[in-house]
Amino acid sequence: MSARKGRAALMVFCGLVMVLLIAPALVAVPMGFNGRATFEFPPQSWSTRWYENLVTDVTWRDAIVNSFKVAAIVAIVTTVMGTAAAYGLARGRFPGRGAVMALATAPMIIPIVLVAIALYAIFLEQKMVGTLEAFVIAHSLIALPFVIVTVTAGLKSLDDGLERAARTLGASPAVAFFTVTLPLLKRSLAVAAALAFAASFDDVVVAIFISSPEFQTLPVKIYSSLTDTVDPTVAVASTITLAIAALGMAVAFVVMTKRGVEGDAAR
Amino acid sequence: MSIVQRVGHAGAPSRPAGPGGRALAALFSREFALTIPALVLLGFAMGYPLATIVERSVTDFPGGSGAFLDNYKWFFEEELNRVVLLRTFRTAAIVTLACLLIAYPYACAMTVVGWRMRLVMQAAVVAPLLVGTMTRNYSWVILLQDKGPINDALGAVGLGPLHMIGSLSGVIIGLVQISLPFIILPLYASLREIDGRLMGAARSLGATPAQAFTRVYLPLSLPGVVAGSLVVFVVTLGSFITPALLGSPQQSLLPQLIAQQVNQLLAWGRGSAMGVILLLVTLLLIWVGSRASRGSAALSGGGRR
């Protein structure tokens, strides 16, 4: 087999993998326009009533609002908390630094079911099941490692001489941090906040355990409507997340292509 | 902000010089103080709940009373548990192997294509992550159902219909597709670091392309293979949603059994013991995996001599 043929075969394989990665999620789009409440694919009749249902049905609307509320609070709390911790870990020389770092990334490693039942046990004890506070605490734990890892990487790629220069020129540590380091970290902080938001917004397992019929997030609502009923509103919710994801990808793609072109020109 | 400023002002003056004093001062340094909010969260939302689970696993018994390790003894004595544990490992192994076979050529290709194509390939890997867990699971419920599009296609070529949803094969198909990004990304990051000139050097020294691959490229890629496989294996071991939606209660995996003990049987002690076992297995795997990848890194370092 010639090298060229081998290469062509590899690219065909990669094309198939790309289809495998992307195509399945797209089935939600036609399903959202299903005329009847079935899982039939492709749908036999069409309607837009599930789109109406998503905004008029109180349980769906509440679930969406709750998801955004929790994720926004979690993004803010963990970005502040995680940035402080990452900075302390990157600049500090205190004993037990490695242990703190390991502890901070541990929520990523612990099986999510175990995290779920452990938090459920505590929130039952404290009568906090189905509260906004419980969701914020649980999702902050899940999101914190993403922030710490991202900001730590950002700090590593930063020239810490700049902060020292500010200090020698008379800035207090706080002033040096807020006027020199923080602006340079802007991009890492944005990525960290986005990841924290996504980690909270996407969580299903912990949310299933700590939610109540009165307080659910969107993934819990999707999960329960998949297991208990046949409700095409699920497909609408999925289509909307798809659209948001596609939009985000498109923006990132344009930005990176531009940077790629500039990078090529610079070379 | 107030913490940073307050501690910043308090911590700025002189520090004690003695070695013991320095360690003590460092413990109360402003850098440590910055980690306190995160540590409080970790303590309250991870440490305390996990301690509660460990405690319940040795104090909470279905009959009301029992000996210290009874829940653990029950886990290993009950045949159903052993079957489920074995099935969970087997499923994780199959999913990991399938992911590796698909991800390796893909990640390889990513290192040799032009930057525009690489961006497209990268986007294809990241896109499913952005789409979200529930959307991806939902689509597999639709695709794999008995009268779904995959069965229609299989029927058209005379292969179907197959019973996929509500079976372990459905769970495996779903988990492979859902886990692919988790292995492609670390694998690509590691393959990117391999110096392409080494393959050329091997060829110029008389190796066939196959020899250059198996003797040079493959050993150098092992740390990435181990890291990526470990992620998929560990994630699959703890996966709950996909087996619950695509599988059946008759073929449940360990996480479902844990949820069942806690939610339906209210057997917190047994559920907790199973959770602790799952955690210990996961930690053991990560420990072995990190040692293995260090070992293979040393191996590739040795190859340079």
XYZ file of C-alpha atoms in Angstrom:
572
model
C 0.000 0.000 0.000
C 1.483 3.332 -1.007
C 1.858 6.094 1.520
C -0.649 8.231 -0.363
C -3.322 5.513 -0.246
C -2.677 5.011 3.462
C -3.078 8.702 4.056
C -6.337 8.806 2.103
C -7.679 5.872 4.125
C -6.727 7.651 7.345
C -8.549 10.814 6.288
C -11.688 8.844 5.351
C -11.537 7.212 8.789
C -11.185 10.627 10.428
C -14.151 11.926 8.445
C -16.259 9.053 9.772
C -15.119 9.768 13.336
C -16.116 13.423 12.906
C -19.578 12.291 11.764
C -19.769 9.970 14.781
C -18.812 12.850 17.084
C -21.234 15.420 15.708
C -24.159 13.757 13.883
C -25.920 12.018 16.816
C -26.641 15.272 18.622
C -28.393 16.632 15.515
C -31.344 14.203 15.797
C -32.782 16.578 18.397
C -33.514 19.200 15.729
C -36.226 17.326 13.747
C -37.532 15.717 16.956
C -38.312 19.170 18.332
C -40.765 19.758 15.491
C -42.572 16.461 16.068
C -46.328 16.708 15.526
C -47.082 14.014 18.092
C -45.699 13.038 21.486
C -43.630 10.070 20.288
C -39.999 9.064 19.957
C -40.612 8.183 16.296
C -37.701 9.234 14.085
C -38.070 10.900 11.674
C -41.366 12.427 12.863
C -44.423 11.705 10.711
C -46.104 15.072 11.259
C -44.791 18.499 12.212
C -45.633 21.241 14.687
C -44.024 24.024 16.681
C -46.096 23.549 19.819
C -43.195 22.079 21.823
C -41.353 25.343 21.346
C -44.354 27.116 22.825
C -44.480 24.506 25.555
C -40.881 25.215 26.581
C -41.677 28.841 27.390
C -45.274 28.466 28.590
C -44.975 25.310 30.720
C -44.037 26.530 34.195
C -41.945 23.462 35.095
C -39.760 23.835 31.996
C -39.456 27.596 32.405
C -38.573 27.299 36.091
C -36.002 24.610 35.328
C -34.290 26.849 32.762
C -34.348 29.880 35.062
C -32.970 27.798 37.957
C -30.166 26.422 35.781
C -29.070 29.885 34.697
C -29.355 31.263 38.230
C -27.287 28.480 39.808
C -24.673 28.486 37.035
C -24.252 32.282 37.166
C -23.773 32.337 40.950
C -21.419 29.352 40.771
C -19.367 30.996 38.009
C -18.911 34.168 40.073
C -18.245 32.442 43.406
C -15.792 29.865 42.069
C -13.934 32.313 39.825
C -13.233 34.603 42.794
C -12.519 31.741 45.192
C -10.543 29.678 42.711
C -8.461 32.597 41.449
C -7.509 33.526 45.007
C -6.553 29.924 45.731
C -4.636 29.481 42.459
C -2.702 32.699 43.118
C -1.883 31.635 46.663
C -0.745 28.219 45.442
C 1.339 29.630 42.587
C 3.101 32.357 44.598
C 3.131 30.913 48.121
C 5.866 28.734 49.612
C 3.904 27.429 52.594
C 4.141 23.795 53.742
C 1.412 21.484 52.492
C 1.052 23.374 49.213
C 1.035 20.135 47.224
C -1.628 18.701 49.518
C -3.863 21.738 49.053
C -3.461 21.489 45.265
C -4.314 17.770 45.309
C -7.335 18.476 47.500
C -8.523 21.263 45.219
C -8.507 19.025 42.144
C -9.896 15.954 43.969
C -13.560 16.634 43.034
C -12.568 15.817 39.426
C -11.370 12.339 40.403
C -14.011 11.169 42.875
C -16.734 9.122 41.107
C -19.634 11.489 40.580
C -22.202 9.071 42.086
C -20.243 9.107 45.327
C -20.129 12.923 45.339
C -23.889 12.863 44.719
C -24.867 10.506 47.550
C -22.430 12.187 49.965
C -23.883 15.649 49.318
C -27.399 14.203 49.370
C -26.728 12.732 52.834
C -25.582 16.101 54.169
C -28.360 18.132 52.559
C -30.970 15.693 53.892
C -29.519 16.151 57.373
C -29.564 19.935 57.029
C -33.019 19.929 55.333
C -31.472 21.678 52.328
C -32.593 19.301 49.553
C -34.202 21.248 46.707
C -32.797 24.633 47.675
C -30.794 27.136 45.659
C -28.115 27.127 48.387
C -27.622 23.366 48.100
C -27.188 23.619 44.329
C -24.724 26.492 44.633
C -22.609 24.614 47.194
C -22.673 21.325 45.258
C -21.950 22.887 41.871
C -19.229 25.139 43.304
C -17.454 21.977 44.443
C -17.750 20.474 40.946
C -16.667 23.700 39.217
C -13.797 24.738 41.526
C -11.142 22.378 40.049
C -11.768 23.739 36.540
C -11.137 27.297 37.747
C -8.040 26.399 39.766
C -6.481 24.367 36.935
C -7.204 27.073 34.341
C -5.977 30.012 36.425
C -2.892 28.091 37.622
C -1.978 27.450 33.979
C -2.577 31.137 33.212
C -0.357 32.245 36.091
C 2.401 29.873 34.979
C 2.504 31.377 31.495
C 2.653 34.854 33.030
C 5.917 36.697 33.587
C 5.890 37.182 37.372
C 8.734 39.691 36.981
C 6.117 42.273 36.009
C 4.424 41.981 39.393
C 7.790 42.173 41.156
C 8.626 45.259 39.126
C 5.393 46.870 40.294
C 6.305 45.974 43.885
C 9.793 47.513 43.611
C 8.205 50.645 42.169
C 6.236 50.956 45.417
C 2.937 49.225 44.743
C 1.479 47.281 47.663
C 0.932 43.546 46.996
C -2.789 44.183 46.578
C -2.293 47.102 44.185
C 0.275 45.113 42.184
C -2.150 42.193 41.967
C -5.181 44.194 40.937
C -3.461 46.578 38.511
C -0.814 44.312 36.941
C -1.506 40.593 37.387
C -5.292 40.581 37.166
C -5.526 42.464 33.830
C -2.912 40.107 32.356
C -4.991 37.132 33.563
C -8.156 38.420 31.894
C -8.335 35.686 29.270
C -7.702 32.855 31.773
C -10.364 34.281 34.075
C -12.911 34.405 31.241
C -12.154 30.801 30.309
C -12.313 29.748 33.979
C -15.679 31.451 34.507
C -17.064 29.893 31.313
C -15.899 26.427 32.362
C -17.390 26.874 35.836
C -20.685 27.993 34.315
C -20.700 25.008 31.957
C -19.772 22.536 34.722
C -22.739 23.724 36.773
C -25.144 23.989 33.843
C -24.276 20.496 32.592
C -24.377 18.575 35.884
C -27.070 15.890 35.953
C -26.002 13.268 38.471
C -25.600 15.428 41.585
C -28.595 17.525 40.564
C -30.874 14.465 40.325
C -30.098 13.610 43.945
C -30.305 17.062 45.525
C -33.315 18.383 43.580
C -36.948 18.271 44.667
C -40.123 18.507 42.575
C -40.215 22.177 43.598
C -36.641 23.004 42.598
C -35.152 21.379 39.506
C -32.511 22.371 37.001
C -32.819 21.859 33.243
C -30.839 18.575 33.055
C -32.967 17.101 35.860
C -36.140 18.119 34.033
C -34.794 16.538 30.820
C -33.805 13.366 32.674
C -37.159 12.963 34.385
C -39.132 13.686 31.233
C -37.025 11.060 29.402
C -37.618 8.409 32.041
C -41.230 9.137 32.987
C -42.953 10.515 29.882
C -42.533 10.982 26.147
C -42.286 14.750 25.884
C -40.753 16.235 22.697
C -40.053 19.429 24.657
C -36.820 17.616 25.572
C -35.796 17.847 21.922
C -36.520 21.574 21.884
C -34.351 22.132 24.951
C -31.607 20.080 23.288
C -31.965 22.000 20.023
C -31.518 25.281 21.869
C -28.361 24.076 23.665
C -27.147 22.851 20.262
C -27.765 26.271 18.738
C -25.930 28.029 21.573
C -23.010 25.589 21.290
C -22.881 26.056 17.507
C -22.879 29.830 17.913
C -20.055 29.625 20.456
C -18.064 27.353 18.147
C -18.590 29.690 15.199
C -17.340 32.696 17.162
C -14.310 30.772 18.460
C -13.634 29.471 14.941
C -13.632 32.949 13.410
C -11.371 34.293 16.174
C -8.929 31.389 15.879
C -8.872 31.414 12.074
C -8.031 35.113 12.179
C -5.295 34.500 14.723
C -4.082 31.555 12.635
C -3.827 33.797 9.563
C -1.987 36.439 11.562
C 0.294 33.740 12.974
C 1.071 32.508 9.467
C 1.731 36.042 8.282
C 4.061 36.664 11.212
C 6.036 33.569 10.287
C -11.055 41.683 47.455
C -11.233 42.761 51.079
C -9.392 39.608 52.106
C -6.590 40.264 49.672
C -6.200 43.836 50.839
C -6.495 43.213 54.534
C -4.114 40.280 54.523
C -1.884 42.104 52.091
C -1.422 44.988 54.516
C -1.023 42.753 57.544
C 1.406 40.374 55.885
C 3.702 42.901 54.277
C 6.037 43.705 57.257
C 8.968 41.646 58.504
C 8.837 37.892 58.913
C 10.535 35.925 61.706
C 13.887 34.514 60.610
C 14.321 31.167 62.439
C 13.534 27.997 60.411
C 10.749 26.883 62.742
C 9.408 30.389 62.999
C 9.557 30.763 59.238
C 7.494 27.623 58.701
C 4.933 28.868 61.189
C 4.842 32.311 59.626
C 4.499 30.734 56.188
C 1.488 28.805 57.418
C -0.158 32.098 58.257
C 1.191 33.876 55.189
C -1.156 35.814 52.961
C -0.639 33.259 50.202
C -2.038 30.548 52.444
C -4.838 32.853 53.553
C -5.886 33.191 49.906
C -6.575 29.464 49.723
C -8.786 29.479 52.836
C -12.147 30.194 51.127
C -11.539 27.304 48.704
C -10.452 25.063 51.576
C -13.598 25.901 53.526
C -15.734 24.936 50.527
C -13.752 21.717 50.016
C -14.073 20.889 53.693
C -17.775 21.539 53.899
C -18.831 20.156 50.497
C -16.311 17.320 50.091
C -14.505 16.432 53.322
C -17.478 16.405 55.671
C -19.866 14.581 53.260
C -17.253 11.940 52.407
C -16.459 11.423 56.090
C -20.186 10.966 56.698
C -20.345 8.325 53.952
C -17.346 6.441 55.375
C -18.903 6.614 58.845
C -22.263 5.343 57.630
C -20.604 2.472 55.783
C -19.392 1.098 59.136
C -22.236 2.175 61.449
C -25.487 1.988 59.452
C -26.859 -1.526 58.949
C -30.122 -2.700 57.319
C -31.079 -4.781 60.371
C -30.320 -1.910 62.726
C -27.173 -3.442 64.168
C -24.090 -5.160 62.821
C -20.381 -5.570 63.148
C -17.830 -2.988 61.945
C -17.214 -4.278 58.387
C -20.525 -6.086 57.832
C -21.583 -3.882 54.907
C -18.302 -4.577 53.112
C -18.599 -8.294 53.884
C -22.148 -8.219 52.497
C -20.906 -6.557 49.308
C -18.376 -9.260 48.520
C -20.529 -12.185 49.734
C -23.686 -11.323 47.763
C -23.402 -12.863 44.323
C -25.375 -10.142 42.535
C -22.856 -7.531 43.713
C -19.917 -9.530 42.436
C -21.662 -9.971 39.096
C -22.365 -6.234 38.839
C -18.817 -5.301 39.882
C -17.387 -7.628 37.231
C -19.834 -6.321 34.610
C -18.891 -2.736 35.465
C -15.175 -3.492 34.995
C -15.796 -5.420 31.775
C -17.924 -2.595 30.361
C -15.302 0.003 31.281
C -12.580 -2.118 29.653
C -14.553 -2.595 26.405
C -15.445 1.094 26.213
C -11.828 2.123 26.859
C -10.451 -0.249 24.226
C -12.992 0.862 21.614
C -12.281 4.532 22.381
C -8.544 3.942 22.082
C -8.873 2.197 18.703
C -10.918 5.106 17.330
C -8.990 7.911 19.043
C -5.419 6.844 18.225
C -5.564 7.170 14.419
C -7.631 10.348 14.776
C -5.158 11.977 17.175
C -2.264 10.855 14.947
C -3.903 12.470 11.936
C -4.384 15.684 13.916
C -0.617 15.993 14.325
C 0.140 15.746 10.580
C -2.622 17.806 8.907
C -2.439 21.540 8.186
C -3.585 24.037 10.809
C -6.924 24.726 9.114
C -7.847 21.017 9.006
C -6.545 20.585 12.557
C -8.870 23.347 13.734
C -11.831 21.563 12.110
C -10.824 18.242 13.677
C -10.370 19.907 17.050
C -13.779 21.597 16.747
C -15.390 18.223 16.028
C -13.925 16.905 19.294
C -14.892 19.906 21.425
C -18.394 20.362 19.939
C -19.953 17.350 21.729
C -18.626 18.689 25.046
C -20.386 22.009 24.431
C -23.617 20.303 23.418
C -24.039 18.906 26.905
C -24.505 15.581 28.634
C -28.286 15.370 28.472
C -28.542 16.282 24.786
C -26.034 13.586 23.878
C -27.775 10.944 25.987
C -31.157 11.960 24.588
C -29.970 11.537 21.003
C -28.781 7.994 21.740
C -32.173 7.125 23.239
C -33.718 8.154 19.905
C -31.052 6.555 17.691
C -30.876 3.190 19.440
C -34.590 2.516 20.003
C -36.035 -0.648 18.471
C -37.716 1.249 15.609
C -35.045 3.958 15.497
C -32.999 5.158 12.525
C -30.063 2.816 13.204
C -32.344 -0.215 13.179
C -34.043 1.102 10.023
C -30.643 1.326 8.344
C -29.624 -2.117 9.581
C -32.942 -3.528 8.402
C -32.455 -1.991 4.952
C -29.177 -3.901 4.486
C -30.645 -7.042 6.019
C -28.770 -6.980 9.335
C -31.463 -5.883 11.730
C -33.382 -5.228 13.712
C -31.107 -5.541 16.727
C -32.207 -4.983 20.283
C -29.866 -2.219 21.439
C -31.653 0.074 23.844
C -32.202 -1.519 27.213
C -29.147 -3.714 26.748
C -25.486 -3.541 27.650
C -24.498 -3.127 23.979
C -26.575 0.054 23.822
C -24.830 1.357 26.932
C -21.440 0.561 25.410
C -22.242 2.300 22.091
C -23.457 5.403 23.919
C -20.534 5.490 26.336
C -17.949 5.104 23.547
C -19.317 8.068 21.604
C -19.792 10.181 24.722
C -16.275 9.400 26.065
C -14.353 9.927 22.795
C -13.429 13.593 23.454
C -11.975 12.663 26.860
C -9.401 10.385 25.227
C -8.723 12.260 21.974
C -7.746 15.508 23.721
C -5.032 14.105 26.079
C -3.827 11.704 23.383
C -3.407 14.526 20.872
C -1.622 16.661 23.470
C 0.888 13.863 23.993
C 1.325 12.845 20.311
C 1.971 16.485 19.389
C 5.119 16.398 21.525
C 6.699 13.515 19.583
C 9.530 14.747 17.375
C 8.564 13.712 13.835
C 12.236 13.652 12.798
C 12.763 10.526 14.944
C 10.630 8.532 12.485
C 12.676 9.881 9.593
C 15.856 8.955 11.418
C 14.578 5.423 11.972
C 13.717 5.141 8.263
C 17.123 6.390 7.164
C 18.719 3.786 9.421
C 16.897 1.083 7.468
C 13.650 0.582 9.389
C 10.492 -0.161 7.405
C 7.567 2.265 8.043
C 5.928 -0.417 10.182
C 9.120 -0.892 12.212
C 9.575 2.848 12.626
C 6.010 3.017 13.961
C 6.137 0.079 16.357
C 9.694 0.661 17.633
C 9.776 4.459 17.773
C 6.382 6.163 17.540
C 4.282 3.698 19.540
C 6.575 3.564 22.618
C 6.843 7.358 22.641
C 3.061 7.676 22.556
C 2.448 5.342 25.505
C 2.218 8.042 28.219
C -0.613 9.692 26.271
C -2.292 6.328 25.690
C -2.176 5.535 29.405
C -3.413 8.984 30.441
C -6.313 9.046 27.963
C -7.360 5.452 28.652
C -7.294 6.114 32.371
C -9.665 9.065 32.014
C -12.158 7.027 29.972
C -11.904 3.982 32.245
C -12.435 5.988 35.424
C -15.282 8.058 33.961
C -17.012 4.916 32.649
C -16.600 3.175 35.996
C -18.541 5.975 37.680
C -21.043 6.720 34.899
C -24.666 6.806 35.951
C -26.805 8.640 33.394
C -25.975 6.687 30.231
C -26.494 3.222 31.785
C -29.710 4.436 33.420
C -31.136 5.739 30.122
C -29.714 3.243 27.611
C -29.362 0.135 29.781
C -31.757 -2.026 31.736
C -32.175 -2.623 35.467
C -31.389 -6.307 34.840
C -27.947 -5.349 33.551
C -27.187 -2.474 35.866
C -23.719 -1.186 36.663
C -22.255 -0.355 40.078
C -23.284 3.348 40.174
C -26.927 2.379 39.542
C -26.742 -0.176 42.334
C -25.392 2.501 44.688
C -28.215 4.893 43.779
C -30.749 2.097 44.250
C -29.461 1.246 47.742
C -29.663 4.888 48.809
C -32.817 6.047 46.997
C -35.106 3.027 46.925
C -33.940 0.803 49.780
C -32.741 3.622 52.054
C -29.829 1.315 52.905
C -27.331 4.121 53.451
C -24.729 1.853 55.033
C -24.621 -0.561 52.106
C -24.791 2.188 49.485
C -21.991 4.048 51.278
C -19.822 0.940 51.483
C -20.246 0.444 47.720
C -19.358 4.085 47.134
C -16.208 3.733 49.234
C -15.242 0.596 47.278
C -15.771 2.441 43.969
C -13.608 5.313 45.232
C -10.804 3.008 46.402
C -10.787 1.157 43.071
C -10.674 4.480 41.206
C -7.800 5.818 43.329
C -5.897 2.540 42.911
C -6.307 2.717 39.122
C -5.112 6.317 39.008
C -2.104 5.430 41.157
C -1.196 2.440 38.972
C -1.829 4.475 35.822
C 0.377 7.360 36.875
C 3.161 4.919 37.791
C 2.756 3.121 34.463
C 2.932 6.326 32.445
C 6.010 7.418 34.426
C 7.495 4.001 33.670
C 6.827 4.309 29.948
C 8.150 7.881 29.983
C 11.380 6.495 31.453
C 11.335 3.849 28.742
C 11.075 6.414 25.978
C 13.808 8.424 27.705
C 15.964 5.301 27.647
C 15.310 4.923 23.940
C 17.096 8.199 23.317
C 20.455 6.857 24.493
